PDB file of C-alpha atoms in Angstrom:
ATOM      1  CA  MET A   1      84.199  62.452  53.347  1.00 40.00           C
ATOM      2  CA  ILE A   2      82.427  60.284  55.944  1.00 39.00           C
ATOM      3  CA  GLY A   3      85.308  60.854  58.343  1.00 42.00           C
ATOM      4  CA  LYS A   4      84.915  64.640  58.098  1.00 40.00           C
ATOM      5  CA  ARG A   5      81.150  64.423  58.535  1.00 38.00           C
ATOM      6  CA  MET A   6      81.451  62.162  61.585  1.00 37.00           C
ATOM      7  CA  ARG A   7      84.103  64.423  63.062  1.00 35.00           C
ATOM      8  CA  HIS A   8      81.772  67.393  62.605  1.00 34.00           C
ATOM      9  CA  ILE A   9      78.958  65.504  64.327  1.00 35.00           C
ATOM     10  CA  TRP A  10      81.178  64.446  67.213  1.00 33.00           C
ATOM     11  CA  LEU A  11      82.549  67.955  67.617  1.00 34.00           C
ATOM     12  CA  THR A  12      79.026  69.320  67.857  1.00 34.00           C
ATOM     13  CA  ILE A  13      78.764  69.169  71.597  1.00 34.00           C
ATOM     14  CA  LEU A  14      75.873  70.765  73.372  1.00 37.00           C
ATOM     15  CA  MET A  15      76.956  71.953  76.781  1.00 41.00           C
ATOM     16  CA  ALA A  16      74.036  72.974  78.841  1.00 46.00           C
ATOM     17  CA  LEU A  17      74.616  75.038  81.908  1.00 46.00           C
ATOM     18  CA  LEU A  18      72.001  74.657  84.558  1.00 41.00           C
ATOM     19  CA  MET A  19      72.253  77.368  87.185  1.00 40.00           C
ATOM     20  CA  VAL A  20      70.428  75.680  90.029  1.00 37.00           C
ATOM     21  CA  VAL A  21      71.353  73.769  93.142  1.00 35.00           C
ATOM     22  CA  ILE A  22      68.522  71.572  94.393  1.00 34.00           C
ATOM     23  CA  GLY A  23      67.868  68.253  96.101  1.00 35.00           C
ATOM     24  CA  SER A  24      70.345  65.885  97.685  1.00 35.00           C
ATOM     25  CA  GLY A  25      72.818  65.125  94.897  1.00 43.00           C
ATOM     26  CA  VAL A  26      76.299  66.558  94.573  1.00 49.00           C
ATOM     27  CA  GLN A  27      76.025  70.202  95.447  1.00 54.00           C
ATOM     28  CA  ALA A  28      77.935  72.782  93.506  1.00 60.00           C
ATOM     29  CA  SER A  29      79.283  75.402  95.882  1.00 72.00           C
ATOM     30  CA  THR A  30      77.621  78.786  95.732  1.00 81.00           C
ATOM     31  CA  VAL A  31      79.734  81.635  94.399  1.00 82.00           C
ATOM     32  CA  ALA A  32      79.048  85.021  95.980  1.00 78.00           C
ATOM     33  CA  LEU A  33      79.172  87.755  93.373  1.00 76.00           C
ATOM     34  CA  ASP A  34      79.106  90.697  95.774  1.00 71.00           C
ATOM     35  CA  ASP A  35      82.738  90.391  96.850  1.00 62.00           C
ATOM     36  CA  ALA A  36      83.887  88.743  93.643  1.00 60.00           C
ATOM     37  CA  ALA A  37      86.993  89.708  91.812  1.00 64.00           C
ATOM     38  CA  GLU A  38      86.764  90.930  88.247  1.00 72.00           C
ATOM     39  CA  GLN A  39      87.189  87.373  86.957  1.00 78.00           C
ATOM     40  CA  ILE A  40      86.116  84.135  88.674  1.00 82.00           C
ATOM     41  CA  ASP A  41      87.150  80.639  87.606  1.00 82.00           C
ATOM     42  CA  LEU A  42      83.990  78.593  88.177  1.00 85.00           C
ATOM     43  CA  SER A  43      85.645  75.226  87.402  1.00 83.00           C
ATOM     44  CA  SER A  44      85.993  74.321  91.092  1.00 85.00           C
ATOM     45  CA  HIS A  45      82.320  75.153  91.724  1.00 86.00           C
ATOM     46  CA  LEU A  46      80.719  72.894  89.105  1.00 89.00           C
ATOM     47  CA  ALA A  47      78.690  69.715  89.311  1.00 90.00           C
ATOM     48  CA  LEU A  48      78.496  67.606  86.128  1.00 90.00           C
ATOM     49  CA  LEU A  49      76.059  65.186  84.537  1.00 91.00           C
ATOM     50  CA  HIS A  50      77.031  63.402  81.307  1.00 90.00           C
ATOM     51  CA  ASP A  51      74.150  62.431  79.026  1.00 92.00           C
ATOM     52  CA  PRO A  52      75.772  60.125  76.411  1.00 90.00           C
ATOM     53  CA  SER A  53      72.538  59.879  74.413  1.00 91.00           C
ATOM     54  CA  GLY A  54      72.065  63.648  74.233  1.00 89.00           C
ATOM     55  CA  LYS A  55      68.327  63.156  74.671  1.00 92.00           C
ATOM     56  CA  LEU A  56      67.701  64.758  78.067  1.00 93.00           C
ATOM     57  CA  ASP A  57      66.165  68.201  78.216  1.00 90.00           C
ATOM     58  CA  TYR A  58      66.409  70.556  81.161  1.00 87.00           C
ATOM     59  CA  THR A  59      63.178  69.301  82.748  1.00 89.00           C
ATOM     60  CA  ASP A  60      64.625  65.753  82.692  1.00 93.00           C
ATOM     61  CA  VAL A  61      67.866  67.008  84.201  1.00 91.00           C
ATOM     62  CA  LEU A  62      65.998  68.626  87.085  1.00 89.00           C
ATOM     63  CA  THR A  63      64.909  65.115  88.116  1.00 92.00           C
ATOM     64  CA  LYS A  64      68.449  63.658  87.924  1.00 92.00           C
ATOM     65  CA  ASP A  65      69.927  65.517  90.883  1.00 88.00           C
ATOM     66  CA  SER A  66      71.504  62.415  92.436  1.00 91.00           C
ATOM     67  CA  GLU A  67      73.344  61.633  89.171  1.00 92.00           C
ATOM     68  CA  PHE A  68      75.411  64.826  89.231  1.00 92.00           C
ATOM     69  CA  ARG A  69      79.001  64.512  90.457  1.00 92.00           C
ATOM     70  CA  THR A  70      81.694  67.013  91.231  1.00 89.00           C
ATOM     71  CA  ALA A  71      83.315  68.159  87.988  1.00 86.00           C
ATOM     72  CA  ARG A  72      87.062  67.599  87.773  1.00 83.00           C
ATOM     73  CA  ARG A  73      89.391  69.774  85.733  1.00 77.00           C
ATOM     74  CA  GLN A  74      90.008  66.916  83.251  1.00 74.00           C
ATOM     75  CA  ASP A  75      86.231  66.707  82.682  1.00 76.00           C
ATOM     76  CA  LEU A  76      86.329  70.282  81.430  1.00 74.00           C
ATOM     77  CA  ILE A  77      89.356  69.918  79.148  1.00 70.00           C
ATOM     78  CA  ARG A  78      88.234  67.319  76.619  1.00 62.00           C
ATOM     79  CA  SER A  79      88.908  67.484  72.916  1.00 60.00           C
ATOM     80  CA  PHE A  80      85.551  65.872  72.176  1.00 65.00           C
ATOM     81  CA  ASN A  81      83.134  63.447  73.697  1.00 70.00           C
ATOM     82  CA  ALA A  82      79.821  62.031  72.595  1.00 75.00           C
ATOM     83  CA  GLY A  83      76.653  63.327  74.155  1.00 83.00           C
ATOM     84  CA  VAL A  84      75.776  66.319  76.249  1.00 87.00           C
ATOM     85  CA  PHE A  85      77.465  67.642  79.369  1.00 88.00           C
ATOM     86  CA  TRP A  86      75.214  69.406  81.861  1.00 91.00           C
ATOM     87  CA  LEU A  87      77.083  71.687  84.258  1.00 90.00           C
ATOM     88  CA  ARG A  88      75.404  73.080  87.342  1.00 89.00           C
ATOM     89  CA  PHE A  89      76.481  75.921  89.591  1.00 88.00           C
ATOM     90  CA  SER A  90      74.933  78.523  91.828  1.00 86.00           C
ATOM     91  CA  LEU A  91      75.554  82.250  92.015  1.00 84.00           C
ATOM     92  CA  LEU A  92      74.468  84.542  94.833  1.00 82.00           C
ATOM     93  CA  HIS A  93      74.033  88.305  94.772  1.00 80.00           C
ATOM     94  CA  THR A  94      72.827  89.868  98.021  1.00 79.00           C
ATOM     95  CA  GLY A  95      73.438  93.490  97.103  1.00 79.00           C
ATOM     96  CA  SER A  96      70.631  95.982  96.845  1.00 83.00           C
ATOM     97  CA  GLN A  97      71.560  97.112  93.325  1.00 82.00           C
ATOM     98  CA  PRO A  98      71.264  94.843  90.259  1.00 82.00           C
ATOM     99  CA  ILE A  99      74.555  93.800  88.692  1.00 82.00           C
ATOM    100  CA  THR A 100      75.489  92.227  85.375  1.00 84.00           C
ATOM    101  CA  ARG A 101      78.263  89.679  85.096  1.00 85.00           C
ATOM    102  CA  TRP A 102      79.447  87.867  81.960  1.00 88.00           C
ATOM    103  CA  LEU A 103      79.713  84.095  81.756  1.00 88.00           C
ATOM    104  CA  VAL A 104      82.323  82.948  79.219  1.00 90.00           C
ATOM    105  CA  VAL A 105      82.097  79.244  78.366  1.00 86.00           C
ATOM    106  CA  GLY A 106      84.748  76.950  76.953  1.00 78.00           C
ATOM    107  CA  THR A 107      86.646  77.650  73.789  1.00 79.00           C
ATOM    108  CA  PRO A 108      85.647  79.018  70.380  1.00 81.00           C
ATOM    109  CA  LYS A 109      85.534  75.388  69.129  1.00 82.00           C
ATOM    110  CA  ILE A 110      82.301  74.593  71.008  1.00 84.00           C
ATOM    111  CA  ASN A 111      79.429  74.517  68.549  1.00 86.00           C
ATOM    112  CA  ASN A 112      76.453  74.783  70.887  1.00 88.00           C
ATOM    113  CA  VAL A 113      76.079  76.071  74.425  1.00 90.00           C
ATOM    114  CA  THR A 114      72.693  76.521  76.043  1.00 92.00           C
ATOM    115  CA  LEU A 115      72.356  78.417  79.309  1.00 92.00           C
ATOM    116  CA  TYR A 116      69.307  77.787  81.481  1.00 91.00           C
ATOM    117  CA  LEU A 117      69.265  80.657  83.931  1.00 87.00           C
ATOM    118  CA  GLN A 118      66.898  80.031  86.814  1.00 83.00           C
ATOM    119  CA  ASN A 119      65.322  82.892  88.721  1.00 78.00           C
ATOM    120  CA  GLY A 120      62.799  81.531  91.208  1.00 78.00           C
ATOM    121  CA  GLN A 121      60.577  79.133  89.257  1.00 81.00           C
ATOM    122  CA  ASP A 122      61.280  80.759  85.886  1.00 85.00           C
ATOM    123  CA  PHE A 123      63.990  79.818  83.399  1.00 86.00           C
ATOM    124  CA  GLN A 124      65.553  82.100  80.827  1.00 90.00           C
ATOM    125  CA  VAL A 125      67.151  80.191  77.931  1.00 93.00           C
ATOM    126  CA  MET A 126      70.060  81.607  75.920  1.00 94.00           C
ATOM    127  CA  LYS A 127      72.128  79.957  73.179  1.00 94.00           C
ATOM    128  CA  SER A 128      75.602  80.583  71.830  1.00 94.00           C
ATOM    129  CA  GLY A 129      78.501  78.784  70.133  1.00 91.00           C
ATOM    130  CA  ARG A 130      79.935  78.384  66.631  1.00 91.00           C
ATOM    131  CA  SER A 131      76.802  76.971  65.028  1.00 91.00           C
ATOM    132  CA  VAL A 132      74.404  79.524  66.537  1.00 94.00           C
ATOM    133  CA  PRO A 133      73.602  82.376  64.115  1.00 95.00           C
ATOM    134  CA  LYS A 134      74.919  85.757  65.286  1.00 94.00           C
ATOM    135  CA  GLY A 135      71.424  87.198  65.508  1.00 94.00           C
ATOM    136  CA  GLN A 136      70.417  84.521  68.042  1.00 95.00           C
ATOM    137  CA  LYS A 137      73.392  84.998  70.386  1.00 95.00           C
ATOM    138  CA  PRO A 138      73.006  87.261  73.413  1.00 94.00           C
ATOM    139  CA  ILE A 139      76.534  88.611  72.782  1.00 92.00           C
ATOM    140  CA  VAL A 140      78.353  88.278  69.459  1.00 92.00           C
ATOM    141  CA  ALA A 141      81.830  87.028  70.377  1.00 91.00           C
ATOM    142  CA  THR A 142      84.293  84.302  69.453  1.00 89.00           C
ATOM    143  CA  ASP A 143      83.642  82.449  72.721  1.00 90.00           C
ATOM    144  CA  ALA A 144      80.172  81.660  74.066  1.00 91.00           C
ATOM    145  CA  VAL A 145      79.360  84.680  76.264  1.00 91.00           C
ATOM    146  CA  PHE A 146      76.194  85.215  78.313  1.00 91.00           C
ATOM    147  CA  PRO A 147      75.006  88.133  80.464  1.00 90.00           C
ATOM    148  CA  ILE A 148      73.970  86.887  83.880  1.00 84.00           C
TER     149      ILE A 148
END
């Protein structure tokens, strides 16, 4: 029984997506949404910070800019890993009309995903994943899906 419990704990990974590019650390490339295809693979546009303790919050992460590194494909295809992975990327929309795009994160096996969507100085926080109750998800789906 301990093995199952520990496996559950280890599989409970909180991926936090921080949509901001600031400071002098590794810069995630900006993805222009105006000319974007219907589907964009963001994996080549991500910067990553691994927090093994899982104790950082987004205000702490904002001060750790120099600790981000370019995310590699193998970083994004892990069966499990202890701690929290913070992924950072930047999106740009220069059109005159508002648009809505959908961010789909990971696989249905991810228990917790938190999106910190920055607009100017304000942050909007959304949660999704297997362990998030349906009523608290922005979109009820098998995968973690967020309107951006």
